[in-house]
PDB file of C-alpha atoms in Angstrom:
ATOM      1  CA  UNK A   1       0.000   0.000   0.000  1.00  0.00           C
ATOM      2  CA  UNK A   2       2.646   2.101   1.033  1.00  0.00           C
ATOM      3  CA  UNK A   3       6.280   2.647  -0.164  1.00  0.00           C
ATOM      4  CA  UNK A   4       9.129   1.930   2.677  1.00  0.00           C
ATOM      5  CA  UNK A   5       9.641   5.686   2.172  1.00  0.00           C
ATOM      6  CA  UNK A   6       5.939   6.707   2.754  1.00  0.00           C
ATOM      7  CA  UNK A   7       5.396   4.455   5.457  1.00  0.00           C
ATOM      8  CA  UNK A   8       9.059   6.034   7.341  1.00  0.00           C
ATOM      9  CA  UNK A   9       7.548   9.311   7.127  1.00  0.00           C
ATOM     10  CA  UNK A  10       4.183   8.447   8.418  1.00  0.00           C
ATOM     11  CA  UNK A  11       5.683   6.292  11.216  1.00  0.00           C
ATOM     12  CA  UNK A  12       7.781  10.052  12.027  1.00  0.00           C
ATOM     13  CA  UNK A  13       4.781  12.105  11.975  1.00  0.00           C
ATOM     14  CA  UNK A  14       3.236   9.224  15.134  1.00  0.00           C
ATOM     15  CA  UNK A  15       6.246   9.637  16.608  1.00  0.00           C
ATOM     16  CA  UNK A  16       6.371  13.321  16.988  1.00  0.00           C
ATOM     17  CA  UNK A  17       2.547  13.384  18.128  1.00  0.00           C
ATOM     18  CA  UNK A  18       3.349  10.385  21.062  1.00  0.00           C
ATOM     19  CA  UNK A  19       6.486  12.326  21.765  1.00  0.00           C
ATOM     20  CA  UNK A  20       4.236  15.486  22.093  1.00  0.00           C
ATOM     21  CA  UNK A  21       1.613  14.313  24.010  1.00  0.00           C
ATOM     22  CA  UNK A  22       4.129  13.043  26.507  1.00  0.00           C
ATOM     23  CA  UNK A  23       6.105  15.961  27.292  1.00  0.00           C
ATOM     24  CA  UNK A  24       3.828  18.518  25.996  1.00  0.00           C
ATOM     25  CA  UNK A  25       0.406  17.939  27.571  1.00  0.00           C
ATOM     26  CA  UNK A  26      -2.791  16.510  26.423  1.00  0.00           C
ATOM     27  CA  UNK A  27      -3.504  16.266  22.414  1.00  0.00           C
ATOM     28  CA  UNK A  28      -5.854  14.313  20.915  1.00  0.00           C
ATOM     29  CA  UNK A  29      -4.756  13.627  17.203  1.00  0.00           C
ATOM     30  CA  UNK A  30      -5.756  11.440  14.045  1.00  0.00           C
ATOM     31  CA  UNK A  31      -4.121  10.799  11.049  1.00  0.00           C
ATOM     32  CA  UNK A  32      -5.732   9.656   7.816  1.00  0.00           C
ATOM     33  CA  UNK A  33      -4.137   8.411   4.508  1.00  0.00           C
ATOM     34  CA  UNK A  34      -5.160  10.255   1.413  1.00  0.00           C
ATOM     35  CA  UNK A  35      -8.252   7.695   0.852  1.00  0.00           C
ATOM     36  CA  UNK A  36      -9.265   8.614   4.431  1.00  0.00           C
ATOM     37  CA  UNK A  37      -8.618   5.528   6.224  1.00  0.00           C
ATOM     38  CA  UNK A  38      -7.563   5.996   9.536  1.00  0.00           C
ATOM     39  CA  UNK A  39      -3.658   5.095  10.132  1.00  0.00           C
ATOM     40  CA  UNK A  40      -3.243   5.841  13.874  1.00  0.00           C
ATOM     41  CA  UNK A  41      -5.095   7.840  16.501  1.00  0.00           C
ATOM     42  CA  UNK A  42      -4.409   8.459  20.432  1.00  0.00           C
ATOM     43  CA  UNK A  43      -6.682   7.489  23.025  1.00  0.00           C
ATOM     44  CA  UNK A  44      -7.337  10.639  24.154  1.00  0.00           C
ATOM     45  CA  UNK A  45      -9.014  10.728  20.612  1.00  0.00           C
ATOM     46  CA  UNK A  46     -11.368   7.786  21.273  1.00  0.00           C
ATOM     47  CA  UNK A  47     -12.506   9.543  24.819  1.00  0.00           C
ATOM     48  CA  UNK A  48     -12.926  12.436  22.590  1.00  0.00           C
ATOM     49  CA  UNK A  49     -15.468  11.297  20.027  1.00  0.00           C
ATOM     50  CA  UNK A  50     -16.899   8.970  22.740  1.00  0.00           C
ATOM     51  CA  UNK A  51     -15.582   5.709  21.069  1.00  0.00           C
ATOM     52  CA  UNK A  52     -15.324   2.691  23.472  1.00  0.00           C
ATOM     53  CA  UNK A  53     -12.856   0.534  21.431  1.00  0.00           C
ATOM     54  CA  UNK A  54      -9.281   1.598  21.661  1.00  0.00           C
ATOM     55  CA  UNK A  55      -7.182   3.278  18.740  1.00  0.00           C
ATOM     56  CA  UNK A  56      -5.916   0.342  17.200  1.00  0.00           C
ATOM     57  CA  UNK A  57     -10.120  -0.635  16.356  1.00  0.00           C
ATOM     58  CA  UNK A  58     -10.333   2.274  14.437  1.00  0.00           C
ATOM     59  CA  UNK A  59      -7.130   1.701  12.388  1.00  0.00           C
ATOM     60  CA  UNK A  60      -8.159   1.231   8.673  1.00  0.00           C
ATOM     61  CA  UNK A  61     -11.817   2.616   9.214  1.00  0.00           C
ATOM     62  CA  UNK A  62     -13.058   4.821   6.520  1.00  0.00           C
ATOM     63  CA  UNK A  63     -13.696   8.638   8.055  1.00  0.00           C
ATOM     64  CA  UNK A  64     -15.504   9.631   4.582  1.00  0.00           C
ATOM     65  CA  UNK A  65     -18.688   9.622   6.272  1.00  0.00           C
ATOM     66  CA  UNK A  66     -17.581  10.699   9.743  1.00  0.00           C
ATOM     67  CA  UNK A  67     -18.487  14.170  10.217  1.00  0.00           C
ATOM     68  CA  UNK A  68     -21.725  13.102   9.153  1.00  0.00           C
ATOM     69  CA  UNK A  69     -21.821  10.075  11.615  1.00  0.00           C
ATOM     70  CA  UNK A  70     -20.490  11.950  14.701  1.00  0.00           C
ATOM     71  CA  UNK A  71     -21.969  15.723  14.192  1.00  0.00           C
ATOM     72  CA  UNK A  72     -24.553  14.932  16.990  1.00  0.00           C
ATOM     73  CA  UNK A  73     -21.831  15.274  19.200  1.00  0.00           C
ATOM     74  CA  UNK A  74     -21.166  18.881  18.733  1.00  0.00           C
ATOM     75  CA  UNK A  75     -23.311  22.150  19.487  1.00  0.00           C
ATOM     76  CA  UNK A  76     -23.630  23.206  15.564  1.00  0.00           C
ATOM     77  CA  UNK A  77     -23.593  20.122  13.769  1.00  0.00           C
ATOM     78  CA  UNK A  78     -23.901  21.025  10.434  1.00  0.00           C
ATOM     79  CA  UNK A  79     -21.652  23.634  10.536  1.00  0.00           C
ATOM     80  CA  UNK A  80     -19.099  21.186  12.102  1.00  0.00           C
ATOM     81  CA  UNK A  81     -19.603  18.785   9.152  1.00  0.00           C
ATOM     82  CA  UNK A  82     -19.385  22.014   6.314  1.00  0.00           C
ATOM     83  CA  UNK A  83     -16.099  23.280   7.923  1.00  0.00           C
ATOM     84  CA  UNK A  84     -14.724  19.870   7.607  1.00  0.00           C
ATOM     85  CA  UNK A  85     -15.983  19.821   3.891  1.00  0.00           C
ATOM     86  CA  UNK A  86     -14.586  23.267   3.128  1.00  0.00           C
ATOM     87  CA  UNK A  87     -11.072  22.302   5.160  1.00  0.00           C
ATOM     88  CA  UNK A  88     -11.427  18.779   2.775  1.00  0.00           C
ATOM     89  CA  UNK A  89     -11.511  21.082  -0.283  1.00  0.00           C
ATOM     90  CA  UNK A  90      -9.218  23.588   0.292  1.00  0.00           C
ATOM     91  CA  UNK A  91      -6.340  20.801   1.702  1.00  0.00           C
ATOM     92  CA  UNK A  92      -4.372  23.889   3.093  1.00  0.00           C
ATOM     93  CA  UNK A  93      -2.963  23.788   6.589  1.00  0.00           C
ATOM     94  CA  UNK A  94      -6.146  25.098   9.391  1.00  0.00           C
ATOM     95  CA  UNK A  95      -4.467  26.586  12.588  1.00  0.00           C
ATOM     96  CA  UNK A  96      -7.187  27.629  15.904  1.00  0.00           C
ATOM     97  CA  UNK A  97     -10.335  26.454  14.724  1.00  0.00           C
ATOM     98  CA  UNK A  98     -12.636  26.138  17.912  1.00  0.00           C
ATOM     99  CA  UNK A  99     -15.373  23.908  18.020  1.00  0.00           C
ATOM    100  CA  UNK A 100     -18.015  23.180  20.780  1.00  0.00           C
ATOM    101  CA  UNK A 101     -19.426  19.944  21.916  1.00  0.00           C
ATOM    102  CA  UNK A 102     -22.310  19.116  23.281  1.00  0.00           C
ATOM    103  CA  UNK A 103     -20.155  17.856  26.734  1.00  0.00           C
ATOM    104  CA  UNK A 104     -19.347  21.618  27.242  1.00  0.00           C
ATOM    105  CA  UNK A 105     -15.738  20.704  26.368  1.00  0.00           C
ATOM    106  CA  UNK A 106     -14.333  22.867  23.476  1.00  0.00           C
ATOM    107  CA  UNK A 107     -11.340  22.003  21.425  1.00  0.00           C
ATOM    108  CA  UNK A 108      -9.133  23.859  19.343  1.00  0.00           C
ATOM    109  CA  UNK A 109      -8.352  22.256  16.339  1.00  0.00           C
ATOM    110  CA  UNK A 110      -5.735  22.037  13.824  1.00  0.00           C
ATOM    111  CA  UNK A 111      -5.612  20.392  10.104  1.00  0.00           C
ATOM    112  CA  UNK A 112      -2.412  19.934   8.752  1.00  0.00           C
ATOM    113  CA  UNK A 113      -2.435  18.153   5.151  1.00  0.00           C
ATOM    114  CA  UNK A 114       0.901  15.744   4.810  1.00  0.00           C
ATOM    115  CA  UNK A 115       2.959  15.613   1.862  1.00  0.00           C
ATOM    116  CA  UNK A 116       5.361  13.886   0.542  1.00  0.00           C
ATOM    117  CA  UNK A 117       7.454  15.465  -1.837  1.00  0.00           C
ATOM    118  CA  UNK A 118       4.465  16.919  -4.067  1.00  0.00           C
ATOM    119  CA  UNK A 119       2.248  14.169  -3.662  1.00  0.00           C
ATOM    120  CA  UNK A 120      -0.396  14.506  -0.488  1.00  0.00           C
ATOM    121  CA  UNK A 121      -0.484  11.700   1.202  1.00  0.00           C
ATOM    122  CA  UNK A 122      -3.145  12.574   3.886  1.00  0.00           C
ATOM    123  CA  UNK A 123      -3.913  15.004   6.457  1.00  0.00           C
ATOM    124  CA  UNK A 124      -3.397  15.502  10.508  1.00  0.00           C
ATOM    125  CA  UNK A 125      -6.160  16.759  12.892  1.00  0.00           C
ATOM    126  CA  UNK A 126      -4.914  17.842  16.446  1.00  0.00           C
ATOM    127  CA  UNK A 127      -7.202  18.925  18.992  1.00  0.00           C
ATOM    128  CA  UNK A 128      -6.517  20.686  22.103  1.00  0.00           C
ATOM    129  CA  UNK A 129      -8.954  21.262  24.796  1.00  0.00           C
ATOM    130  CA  UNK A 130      -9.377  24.664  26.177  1.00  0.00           C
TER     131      UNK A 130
END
């Protein structure tokens, strides 16, 4: 699926975010291939979108339809699903995006798409609660 060279850079990217987390405080990420299949997420992550698996269950699972699925889980859900359309779209790098969920918590979010060399080879979401 992946080249030994693709695959190095995503297993960098995983390491950075663990390495974050750890000395840095509390992030939940996700990281999806260009196809949208999930390649890694944290925990924090799961506890974040309420999933009751852990991250390696949702390894491989298809987000195309997740906005959609999980929307009822934040204050304005269709504008949560249309910013993640528009951010799909545009595939330029999102910095502070604040969203609200229905728990009270609020996040701020970042989308980072991931390239390699000039070919995108998916996208980063970090959230940071605030």
């Amino acid at each position: 699926m992946y080249t030994q060279e693709e695959q190095s850079a995503i297993n960098q990217v995983k390491q950075i975010l663990e390495n974050y987390e750890k000395f840095q405080g509390k992030v939940s990420y996700l990281i999806e291939d260009d196809n949208r299949k999930i390649l890694f997420c944290n925990k924090s992550f799961c506890d974040m979108i309420e999933f009751q698996g852990t991250p390696d269950d949702l390894s491989g699972y298809d987000c195309s339809n997740a906005a959609e699925e999980n929307k009822h889980l934040y204050v304005n859900p269709e504008k949560f699903v249309k910013d993640i359309d528009d951010i799909f779209l545009e595939k330029t790098q999102k910095k502070t995006h604040v969203i609200e969920m229905n728990n009270g918590k609020k996040y701020k979010r970042d989308y980072v798409p991931l390239f390699f060399g000039n070919n995108y080879i998916g996208h980063s979401w970090q959230y940071y609660e605030i």
